[in-house]
mmCIF file of C-alpha atoms and ligand atoms in Angstrom:
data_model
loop_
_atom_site.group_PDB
_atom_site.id
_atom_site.type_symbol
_atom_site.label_atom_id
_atom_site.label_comp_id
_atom_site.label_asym_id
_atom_site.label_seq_id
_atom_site.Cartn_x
_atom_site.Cartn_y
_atom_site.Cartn_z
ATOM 1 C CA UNK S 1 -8.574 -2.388 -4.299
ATOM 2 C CA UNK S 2 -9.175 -6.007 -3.284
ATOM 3 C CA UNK S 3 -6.802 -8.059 -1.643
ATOM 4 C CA UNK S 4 -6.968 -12.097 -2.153
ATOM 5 C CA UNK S 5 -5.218 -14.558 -0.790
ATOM 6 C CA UNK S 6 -6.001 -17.506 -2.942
ATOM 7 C CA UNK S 7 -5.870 -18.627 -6.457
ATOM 8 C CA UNK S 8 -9.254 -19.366 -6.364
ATOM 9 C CA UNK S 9 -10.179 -15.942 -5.302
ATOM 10 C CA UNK S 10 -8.038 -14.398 -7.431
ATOM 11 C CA UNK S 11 -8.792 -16.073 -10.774
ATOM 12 C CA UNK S 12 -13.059 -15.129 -9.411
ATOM 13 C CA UNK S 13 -12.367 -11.757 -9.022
ATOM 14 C CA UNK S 14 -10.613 -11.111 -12.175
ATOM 15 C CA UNK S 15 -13.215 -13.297 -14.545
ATOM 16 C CA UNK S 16 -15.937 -10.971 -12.502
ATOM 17 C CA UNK S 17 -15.216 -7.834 -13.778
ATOM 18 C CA UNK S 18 -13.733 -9.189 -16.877
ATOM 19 C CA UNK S 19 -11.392 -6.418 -17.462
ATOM 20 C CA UNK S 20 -8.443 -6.265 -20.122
ATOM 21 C CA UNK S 21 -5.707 -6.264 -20.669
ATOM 22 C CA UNK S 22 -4.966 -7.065 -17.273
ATOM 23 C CA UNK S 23 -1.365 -5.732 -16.405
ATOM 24 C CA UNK S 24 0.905 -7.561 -13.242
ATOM 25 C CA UNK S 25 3.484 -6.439 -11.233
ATOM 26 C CA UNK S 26 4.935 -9.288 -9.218
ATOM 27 C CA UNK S 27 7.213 -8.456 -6.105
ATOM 28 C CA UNK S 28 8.459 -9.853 -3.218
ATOM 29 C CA UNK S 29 7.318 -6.816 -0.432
ATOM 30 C CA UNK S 30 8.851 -4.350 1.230
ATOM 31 C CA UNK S 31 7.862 -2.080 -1.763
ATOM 32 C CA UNK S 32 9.747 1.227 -2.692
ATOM 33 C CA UNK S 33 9.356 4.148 -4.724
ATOM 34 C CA UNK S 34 10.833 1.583 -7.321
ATOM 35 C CA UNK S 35 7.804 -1.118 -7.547
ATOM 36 C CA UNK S 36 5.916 2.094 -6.857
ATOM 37 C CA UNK S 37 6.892 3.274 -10.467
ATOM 38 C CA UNK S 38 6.024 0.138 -11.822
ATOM 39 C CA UNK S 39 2.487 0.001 -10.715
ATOM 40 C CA UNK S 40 1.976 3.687 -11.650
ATOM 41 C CA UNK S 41 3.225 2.713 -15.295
ATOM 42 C CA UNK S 42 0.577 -0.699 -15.069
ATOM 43 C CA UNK S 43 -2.228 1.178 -13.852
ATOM 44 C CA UNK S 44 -1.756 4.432 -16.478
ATOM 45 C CA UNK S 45 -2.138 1.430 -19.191
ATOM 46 C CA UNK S 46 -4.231 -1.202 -18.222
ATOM 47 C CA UNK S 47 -7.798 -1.095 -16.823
ATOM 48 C CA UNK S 48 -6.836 -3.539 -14.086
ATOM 49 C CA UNK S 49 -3.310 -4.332 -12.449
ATOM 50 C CA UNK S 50 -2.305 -7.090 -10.325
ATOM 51 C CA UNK S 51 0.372 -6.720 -7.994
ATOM 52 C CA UNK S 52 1.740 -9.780 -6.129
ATOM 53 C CA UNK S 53 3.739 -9.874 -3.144
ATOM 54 C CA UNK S 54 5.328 -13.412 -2.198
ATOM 55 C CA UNK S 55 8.901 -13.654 -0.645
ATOM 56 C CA UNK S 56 9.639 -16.743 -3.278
ATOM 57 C CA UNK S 57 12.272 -19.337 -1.498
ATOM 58 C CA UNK S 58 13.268 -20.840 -4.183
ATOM 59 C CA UNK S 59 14.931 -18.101 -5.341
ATOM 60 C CA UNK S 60 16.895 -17.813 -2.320
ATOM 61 C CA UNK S 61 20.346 -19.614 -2.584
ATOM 62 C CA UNK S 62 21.481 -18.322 1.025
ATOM 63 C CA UNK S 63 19.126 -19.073 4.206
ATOM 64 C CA UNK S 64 20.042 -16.267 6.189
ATOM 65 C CA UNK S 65 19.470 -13.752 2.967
ATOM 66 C CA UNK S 66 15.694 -15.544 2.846
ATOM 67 C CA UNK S 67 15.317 -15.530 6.650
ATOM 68 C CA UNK S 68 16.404 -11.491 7.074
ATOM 69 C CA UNK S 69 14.906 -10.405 3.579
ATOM 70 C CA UNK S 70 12.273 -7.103 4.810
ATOM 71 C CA UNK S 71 8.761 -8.288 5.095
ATOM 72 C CA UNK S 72 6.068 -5.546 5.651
ATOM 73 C CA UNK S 73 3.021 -6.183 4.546
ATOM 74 C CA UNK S 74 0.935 -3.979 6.400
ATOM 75 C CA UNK S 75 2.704 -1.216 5.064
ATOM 76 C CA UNK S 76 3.203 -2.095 1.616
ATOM 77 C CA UNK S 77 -0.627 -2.609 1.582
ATOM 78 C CA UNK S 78 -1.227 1.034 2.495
ATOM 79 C CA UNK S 79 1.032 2.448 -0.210
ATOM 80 C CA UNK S 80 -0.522 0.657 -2.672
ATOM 81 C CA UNK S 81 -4.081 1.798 -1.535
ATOM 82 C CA UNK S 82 -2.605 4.846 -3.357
ATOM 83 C CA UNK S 83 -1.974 4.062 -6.121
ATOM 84 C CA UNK S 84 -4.358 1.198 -7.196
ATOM 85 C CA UNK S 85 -8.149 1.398 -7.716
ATOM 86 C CA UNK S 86 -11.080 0.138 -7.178
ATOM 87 C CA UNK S 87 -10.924 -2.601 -9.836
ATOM 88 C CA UNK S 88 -7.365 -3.424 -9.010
ATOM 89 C CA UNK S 89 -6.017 -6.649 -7.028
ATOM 90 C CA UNK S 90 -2.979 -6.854 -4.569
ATOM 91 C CA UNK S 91 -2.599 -11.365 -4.422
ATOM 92 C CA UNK S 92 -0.747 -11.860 -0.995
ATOM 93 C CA UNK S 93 -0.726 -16.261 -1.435
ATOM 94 C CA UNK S 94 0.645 -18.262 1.296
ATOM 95 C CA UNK S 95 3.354 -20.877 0.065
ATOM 96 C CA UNK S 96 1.289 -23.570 -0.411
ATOM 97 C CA UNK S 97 -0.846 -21.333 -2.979
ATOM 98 C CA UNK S 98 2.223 -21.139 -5.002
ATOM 99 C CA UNK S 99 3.512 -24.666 -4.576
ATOM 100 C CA UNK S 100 1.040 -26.862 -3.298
ATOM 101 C CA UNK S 101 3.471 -29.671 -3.294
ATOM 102 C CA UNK S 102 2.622 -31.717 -6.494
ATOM 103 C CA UNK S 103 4.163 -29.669 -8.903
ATOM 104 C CA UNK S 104 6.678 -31.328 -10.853
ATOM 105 C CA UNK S 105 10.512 -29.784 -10.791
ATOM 106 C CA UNK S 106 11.127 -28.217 -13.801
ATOM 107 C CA UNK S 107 14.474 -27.597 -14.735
ATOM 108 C CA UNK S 108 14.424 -24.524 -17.191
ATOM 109 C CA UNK S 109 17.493 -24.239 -20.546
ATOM 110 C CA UNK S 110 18.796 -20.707 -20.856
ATOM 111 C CA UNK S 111 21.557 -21.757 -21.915
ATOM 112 C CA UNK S 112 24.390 -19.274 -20.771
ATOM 113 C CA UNK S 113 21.911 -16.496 -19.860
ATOM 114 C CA UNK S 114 21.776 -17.765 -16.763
ATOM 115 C CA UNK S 115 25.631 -18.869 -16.146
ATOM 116 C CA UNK S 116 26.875 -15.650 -15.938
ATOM 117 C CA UNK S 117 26.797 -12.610 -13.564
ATOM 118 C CA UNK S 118 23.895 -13.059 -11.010
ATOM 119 C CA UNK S 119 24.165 -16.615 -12.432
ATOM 120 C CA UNK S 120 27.370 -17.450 -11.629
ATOM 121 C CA UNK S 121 27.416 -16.092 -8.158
ATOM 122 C CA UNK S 122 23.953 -17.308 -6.946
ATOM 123 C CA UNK S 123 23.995 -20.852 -7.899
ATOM 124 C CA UNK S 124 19.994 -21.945 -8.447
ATOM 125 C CA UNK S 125 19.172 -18.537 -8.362
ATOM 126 C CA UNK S 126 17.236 -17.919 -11.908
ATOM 127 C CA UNK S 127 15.683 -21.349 -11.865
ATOM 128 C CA UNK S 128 14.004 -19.975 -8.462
ATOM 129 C CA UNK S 129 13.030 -16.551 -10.304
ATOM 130 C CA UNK S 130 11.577 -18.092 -13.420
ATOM 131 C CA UNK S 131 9.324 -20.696 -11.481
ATOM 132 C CA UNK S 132 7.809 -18.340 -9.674
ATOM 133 C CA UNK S 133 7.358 -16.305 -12.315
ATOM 134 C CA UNK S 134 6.482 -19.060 -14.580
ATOM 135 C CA UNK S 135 3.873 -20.254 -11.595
ATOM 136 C CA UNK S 136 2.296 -16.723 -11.549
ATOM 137 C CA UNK S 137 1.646 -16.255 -15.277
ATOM 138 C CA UNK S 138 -0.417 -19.290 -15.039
ATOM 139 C CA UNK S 139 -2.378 -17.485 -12.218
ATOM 140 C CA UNK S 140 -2.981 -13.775 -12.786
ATOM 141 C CA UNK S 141 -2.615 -14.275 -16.839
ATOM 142 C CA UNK S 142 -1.729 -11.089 -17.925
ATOM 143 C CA UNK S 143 -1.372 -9.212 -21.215
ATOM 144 C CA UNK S 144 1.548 -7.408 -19.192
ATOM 145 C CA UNK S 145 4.040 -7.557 -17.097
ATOM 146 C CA UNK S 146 6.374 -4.592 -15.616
ATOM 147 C CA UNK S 147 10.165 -5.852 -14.033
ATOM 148 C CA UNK S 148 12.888 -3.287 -12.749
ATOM 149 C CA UNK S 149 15.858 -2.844 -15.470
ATOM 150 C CA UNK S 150 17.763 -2.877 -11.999
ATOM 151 C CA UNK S 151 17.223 -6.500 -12.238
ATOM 152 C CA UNK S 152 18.681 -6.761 -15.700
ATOM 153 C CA UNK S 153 19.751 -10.509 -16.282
ATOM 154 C CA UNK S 154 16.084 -11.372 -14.280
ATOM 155 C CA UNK S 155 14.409 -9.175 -17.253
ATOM 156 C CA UNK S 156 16.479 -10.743 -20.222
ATOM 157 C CA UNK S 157 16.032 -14.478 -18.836
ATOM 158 C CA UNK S 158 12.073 -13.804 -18.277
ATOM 159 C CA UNK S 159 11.995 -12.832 -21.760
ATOM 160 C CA UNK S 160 13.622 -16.005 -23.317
ATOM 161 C CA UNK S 161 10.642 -17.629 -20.247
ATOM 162 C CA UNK S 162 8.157 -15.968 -22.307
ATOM 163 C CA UNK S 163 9.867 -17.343 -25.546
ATOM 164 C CA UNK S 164 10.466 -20.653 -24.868
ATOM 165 C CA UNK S 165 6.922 -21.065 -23.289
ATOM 166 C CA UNK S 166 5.009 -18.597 -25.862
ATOM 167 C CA UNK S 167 3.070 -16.579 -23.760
ATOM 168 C CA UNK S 168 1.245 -13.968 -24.970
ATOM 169 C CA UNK S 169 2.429 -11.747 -22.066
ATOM 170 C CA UNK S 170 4.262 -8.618 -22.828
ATOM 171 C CA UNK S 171 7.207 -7.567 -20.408
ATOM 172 C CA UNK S 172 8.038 -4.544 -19.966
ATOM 173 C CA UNK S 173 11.377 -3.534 -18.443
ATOM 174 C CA UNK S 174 11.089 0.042 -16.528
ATOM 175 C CA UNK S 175 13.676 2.384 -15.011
ATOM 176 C CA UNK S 176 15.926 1.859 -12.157
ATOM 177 C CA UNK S 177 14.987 4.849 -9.612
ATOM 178 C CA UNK S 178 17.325 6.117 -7.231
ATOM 179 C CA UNK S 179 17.725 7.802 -4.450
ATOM 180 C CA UNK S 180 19.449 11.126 -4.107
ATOM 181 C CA UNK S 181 22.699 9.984 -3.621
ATOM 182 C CA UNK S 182 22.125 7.725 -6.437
ATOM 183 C CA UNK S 183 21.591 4.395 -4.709
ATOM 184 C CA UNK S 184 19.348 2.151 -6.959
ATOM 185 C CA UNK S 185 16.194 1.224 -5.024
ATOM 186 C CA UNK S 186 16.411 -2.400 -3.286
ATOM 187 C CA UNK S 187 14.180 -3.732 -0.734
ATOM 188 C CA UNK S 188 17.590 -4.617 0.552
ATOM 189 C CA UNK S 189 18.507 -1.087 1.331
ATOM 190 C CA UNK S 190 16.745 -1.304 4.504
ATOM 191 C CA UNK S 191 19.219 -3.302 5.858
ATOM 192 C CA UNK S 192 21.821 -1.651 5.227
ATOM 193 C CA UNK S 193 23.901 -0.569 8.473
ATOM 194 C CA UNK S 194 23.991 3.501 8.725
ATOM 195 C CA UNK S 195 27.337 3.903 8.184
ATOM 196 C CA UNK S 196 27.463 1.641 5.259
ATOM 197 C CA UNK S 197 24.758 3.104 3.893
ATOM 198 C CA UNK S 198 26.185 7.182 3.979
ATOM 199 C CA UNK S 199 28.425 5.621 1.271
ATOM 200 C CA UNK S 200 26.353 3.285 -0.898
ATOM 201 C CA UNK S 201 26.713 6.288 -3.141
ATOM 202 C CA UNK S 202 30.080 5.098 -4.314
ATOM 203 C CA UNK S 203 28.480 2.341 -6.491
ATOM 204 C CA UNK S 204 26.127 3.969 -8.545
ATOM 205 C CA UNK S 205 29.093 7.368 -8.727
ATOM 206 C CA UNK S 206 31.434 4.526 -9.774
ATOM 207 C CA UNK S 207 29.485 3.177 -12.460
ATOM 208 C CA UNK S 208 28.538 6.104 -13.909
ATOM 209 C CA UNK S 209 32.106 7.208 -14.271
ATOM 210 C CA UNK S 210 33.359 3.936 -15.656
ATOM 211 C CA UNK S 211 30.402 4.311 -18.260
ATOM 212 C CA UNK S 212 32.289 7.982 -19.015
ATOM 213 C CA UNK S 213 35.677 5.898 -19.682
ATOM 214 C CA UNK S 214 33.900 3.308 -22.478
ATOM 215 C CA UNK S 215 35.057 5.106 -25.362
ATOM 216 C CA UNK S 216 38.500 6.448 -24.314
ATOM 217 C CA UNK S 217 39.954 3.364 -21.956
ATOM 218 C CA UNK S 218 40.059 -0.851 -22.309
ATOM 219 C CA UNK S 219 37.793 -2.515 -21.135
ATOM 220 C CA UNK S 220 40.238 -4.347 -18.384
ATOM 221 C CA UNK S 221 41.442 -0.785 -17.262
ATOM 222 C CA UNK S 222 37.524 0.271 -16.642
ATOM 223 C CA UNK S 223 37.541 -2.931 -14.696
ATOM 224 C CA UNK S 224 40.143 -2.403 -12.676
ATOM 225 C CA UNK S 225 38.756 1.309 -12.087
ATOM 226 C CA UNK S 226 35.624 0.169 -10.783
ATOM 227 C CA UNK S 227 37.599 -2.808 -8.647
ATOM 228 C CA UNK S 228 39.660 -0.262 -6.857
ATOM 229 C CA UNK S 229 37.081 2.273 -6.277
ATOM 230 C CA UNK S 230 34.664 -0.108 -4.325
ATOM 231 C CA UNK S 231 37.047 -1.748 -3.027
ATOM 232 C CA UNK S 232 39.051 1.679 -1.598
ATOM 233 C CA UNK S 233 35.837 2.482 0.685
ATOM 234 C CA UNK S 234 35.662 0.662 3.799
ATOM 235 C CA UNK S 235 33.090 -1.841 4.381
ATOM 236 C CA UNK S 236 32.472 -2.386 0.716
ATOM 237 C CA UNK S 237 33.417 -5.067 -1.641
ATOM 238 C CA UNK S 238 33.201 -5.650 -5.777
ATOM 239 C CA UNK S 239 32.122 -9.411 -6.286
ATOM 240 C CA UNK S 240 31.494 -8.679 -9.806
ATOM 241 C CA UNK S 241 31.641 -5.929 -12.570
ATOM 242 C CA UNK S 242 30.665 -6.964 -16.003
ATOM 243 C CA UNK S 243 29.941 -5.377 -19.245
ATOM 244 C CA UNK S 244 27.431 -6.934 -21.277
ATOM 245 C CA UNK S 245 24.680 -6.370 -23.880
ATOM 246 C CA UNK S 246 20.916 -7.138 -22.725
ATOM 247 C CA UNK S 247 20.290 -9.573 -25.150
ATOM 248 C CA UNK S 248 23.046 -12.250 -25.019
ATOM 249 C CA UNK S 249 24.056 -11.059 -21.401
ATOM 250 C CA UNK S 250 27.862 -12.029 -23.297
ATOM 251 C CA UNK S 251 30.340 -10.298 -20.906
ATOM 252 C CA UNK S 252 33.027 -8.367 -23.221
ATOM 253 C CA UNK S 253 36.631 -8.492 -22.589
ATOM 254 C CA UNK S 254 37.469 -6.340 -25.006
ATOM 255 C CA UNK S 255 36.017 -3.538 -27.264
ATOM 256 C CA UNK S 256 36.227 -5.150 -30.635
ATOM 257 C CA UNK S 257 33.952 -7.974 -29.109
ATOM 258 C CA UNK S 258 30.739 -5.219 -28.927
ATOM 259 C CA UNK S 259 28.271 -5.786 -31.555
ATOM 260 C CA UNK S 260 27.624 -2.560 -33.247
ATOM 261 C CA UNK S 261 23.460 -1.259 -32.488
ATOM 262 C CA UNK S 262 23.225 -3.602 -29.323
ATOM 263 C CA UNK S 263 23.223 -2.028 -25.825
ATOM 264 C CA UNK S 264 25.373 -2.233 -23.342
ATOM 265 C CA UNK S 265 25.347 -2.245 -19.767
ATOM 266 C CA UNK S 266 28.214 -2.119 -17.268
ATOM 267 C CA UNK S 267 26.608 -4.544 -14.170
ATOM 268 C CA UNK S 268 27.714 -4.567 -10.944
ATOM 269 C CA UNK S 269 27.016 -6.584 -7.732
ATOM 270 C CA UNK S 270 28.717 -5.123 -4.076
ATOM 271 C CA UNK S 271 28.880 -6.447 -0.762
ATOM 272 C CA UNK S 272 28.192 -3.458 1.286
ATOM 273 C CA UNK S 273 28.789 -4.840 5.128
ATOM 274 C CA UNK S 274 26.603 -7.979 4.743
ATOM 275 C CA UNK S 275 24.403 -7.052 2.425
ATOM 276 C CA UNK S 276 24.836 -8.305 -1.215
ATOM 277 C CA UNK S 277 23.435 -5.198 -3.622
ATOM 278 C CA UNK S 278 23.485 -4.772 -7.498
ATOM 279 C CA UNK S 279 23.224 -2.071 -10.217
ATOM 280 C CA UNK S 280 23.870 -1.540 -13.751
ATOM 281 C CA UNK S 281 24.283 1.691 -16.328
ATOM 282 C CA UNK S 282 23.920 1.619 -19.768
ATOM 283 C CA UNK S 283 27.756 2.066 -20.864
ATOM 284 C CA UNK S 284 27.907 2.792 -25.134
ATOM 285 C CA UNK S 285 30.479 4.714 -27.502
ATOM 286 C CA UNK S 286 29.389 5.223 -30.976
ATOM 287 C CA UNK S 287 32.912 4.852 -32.086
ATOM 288 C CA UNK S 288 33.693 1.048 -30.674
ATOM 289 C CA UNK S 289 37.960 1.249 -31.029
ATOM 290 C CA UNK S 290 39.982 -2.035 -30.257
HETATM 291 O O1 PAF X 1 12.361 -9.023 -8.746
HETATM 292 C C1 PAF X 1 11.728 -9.578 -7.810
HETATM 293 O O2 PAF X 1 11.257 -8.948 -6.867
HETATM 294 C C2 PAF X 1 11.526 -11.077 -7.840
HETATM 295 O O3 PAF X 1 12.641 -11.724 -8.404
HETATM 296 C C3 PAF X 1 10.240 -11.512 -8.550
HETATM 297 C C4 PAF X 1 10.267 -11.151 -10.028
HETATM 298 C C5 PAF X 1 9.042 -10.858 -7.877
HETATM 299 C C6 PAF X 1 10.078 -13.028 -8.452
HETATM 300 O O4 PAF X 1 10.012 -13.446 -7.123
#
C-alpha cells in the first residue's frame, strides 16, 4: 500500500495506475475492527480503495472532545497493511491539505435532517461532517464510499450530500460491529474509564430490549424504559433516545405516525463518565397498532 500525504500525490498515484472503480473509506484514526469491516467490504469490491484518516475540526463542536479524541497513526497504519494491497492508498493530509484557507464557507440545507438527534445536541456538528466529506469527494473521487450504520443520521445526511450535489458516488452504509458485550465499536471506546466501561453493555442490552417492546408497548413507555435503564447504572446518562426511520430521520411519538415499509431505528446517544457514545437498532412490528 502507499501512503500520501498530499493531494497532489494522491490524485498522481491514483491517475497512475488508473484503476476503477476506486472505492473510499474516510475515517478519522484510531481504527477498529469497525472501519476494519469497512475496508474489507471496499477492497472485496473495488480494484483500489482509499482510506483516509484526518481528525476533521470542524466537526468538533466541543474543544476538549477534539483535543482528547485517540490519535494513533502508527498503529492504524500497520492494521491496514493487512488488509490493503499493493495498489491501495491510505491519504494521511495535514490540515492545510484539507482547508488551505481560501475555501469559501459553505453553509449546507438539509433541512430538518440535520436538526434533530445528533443535530440537535451537537450544534454545527453535520455542517463539519459534510464539508469534509464534501472536501474529500473532490479529492479521492470515488465510485464508492463505505460509512458505519452506527453513524446513522451521518449516513442519511451524506446521502441527501450526494443528492443535492449529484455525485456519481455510491454510499454504502455497513454494519455496526460490536464487541462481546455488545458495545458498538467507537474510536471513543478507548477512553472510556474501566469501570465505566465493564457496563457499557447496558446500552446496546437496553436497546435491544426496547426494540422487543415496539409492537406490544407506546412509544413514550419504550422511552421511558430506556430513560430509566441508563439512567439506573451509575456513571451513565441518556441525553437522547429517539425512534426514527432512516430516510426522513422524523422522530415518532407515537405508533400511528410510522409509515408502513420504512425502517425504523430506535437511536440512542449516552454519556458514559465523560465520554459522549451513540448506538442505534433497527426497532419494526409488522402490525403498527395506535
Ligand atoms: O464517521 C467518521 O469517522 C467521520 O465523521 C468522517 C465521515 C470520517 C468525517 O470526518
Amino acid at each position: 500500500m502507499l501512503i500520501c500525504s498530499t493531494v497532489k500525490d494522491l490524485r498522481e498515484a491514483l491517475s497512475s495506475k488508473a484503476l476503477s472503480p476506486v472505492g473510499f473509506v474516510p475515517t478519522m484514526g484510531a481504527l477498529h475492527a469497525g472501519h476494519i469491516s469497512l475496508v474489507e467490504k471496499s477492497v472485496g469490491e473495488n480494484p483500489v480503495t482509499v482510506v483516509s484518516i484526518f481528525v476533521n475540526p470542524a466537526q468538533f463542536n466541543d474543544r476538549n472532545d477534539l483535543e482528547n479524541y485517540p490519535r494513533m497513526t502508527e498503529s492504524d497504519i500497520k492494521l491496514l497493511s493487512g488488509v490493503l494491497r499493493t495498489d491501495d492508498i491510505v491519504f494521511i493530509p495535514p490540515e492545510k491539505e484539507i482547508y488551505p484557507g481560501n475555501e469559501p464557507e459553505v453553509i449546507f440545507d438539509f433541512k430538518t435532517l440535520d436538526k434533530v438527534m445528533e443535530g440537535a445536541f451537537r450544534p454545527g456538528h453535520f455542517n463539519g461532517v459534510v464539508k469534509v466529506v464534501s472536501r474529500l469527494f473532490d479529492i479521492v473521487m470515488p465510485d464508492v464510499a463505505y460509512f458505519g450504520q452506527k453513524d446513522l443520521q451521518q449516513v442519511t445526511i451524506i446521502r441527501e450530500l450526494v443528492r443535492q450535489q449529484n455525485r456519481k458516488t455510491r454510499i454504502i452504509s455497513c454494519p455496526v460491529v460490536r464487541e462481546p458485550d455488545g458495545l458498538a465499536m467507537s474510536s471513543r471506546n478507548l477512553l472510556l474509564d474501566p469501570e465505566i466501561r465493564q457496563h457499557a453493555g447496558i446500552i446496546f442490552k437496553t436497546l435491544s430490549a426496547a426494540s422487543e417492546l415496539i409492537c406490544s408497548t407506546d412509544i413514550s413507555e419504550i422511552k421511558e424504559f430506556v430513560r430509566e435503564q441508563i439512567n439506573k447504572t451509575p456513571g451513565f446518562s441518556l441525553e437522547y433516545f429517539e425512534i426514527a426511520d432512516d430516510l426522513e430521520l422524523k422522530p415518532v411519538t407515537m405508533k400511528t405516525e410510522m409509515v408502513p415499509g420504512r425502517r425504523y431505528f430506535g437511536c440512542i446517544a449516552v454519556r458514559a463518565g465523560g465520554i459522549r457514545l451513540i448506538d442505534n437498532t433497527e426497532f419494526n412490528c409488522s402490525v403498527i397498532k395506535g
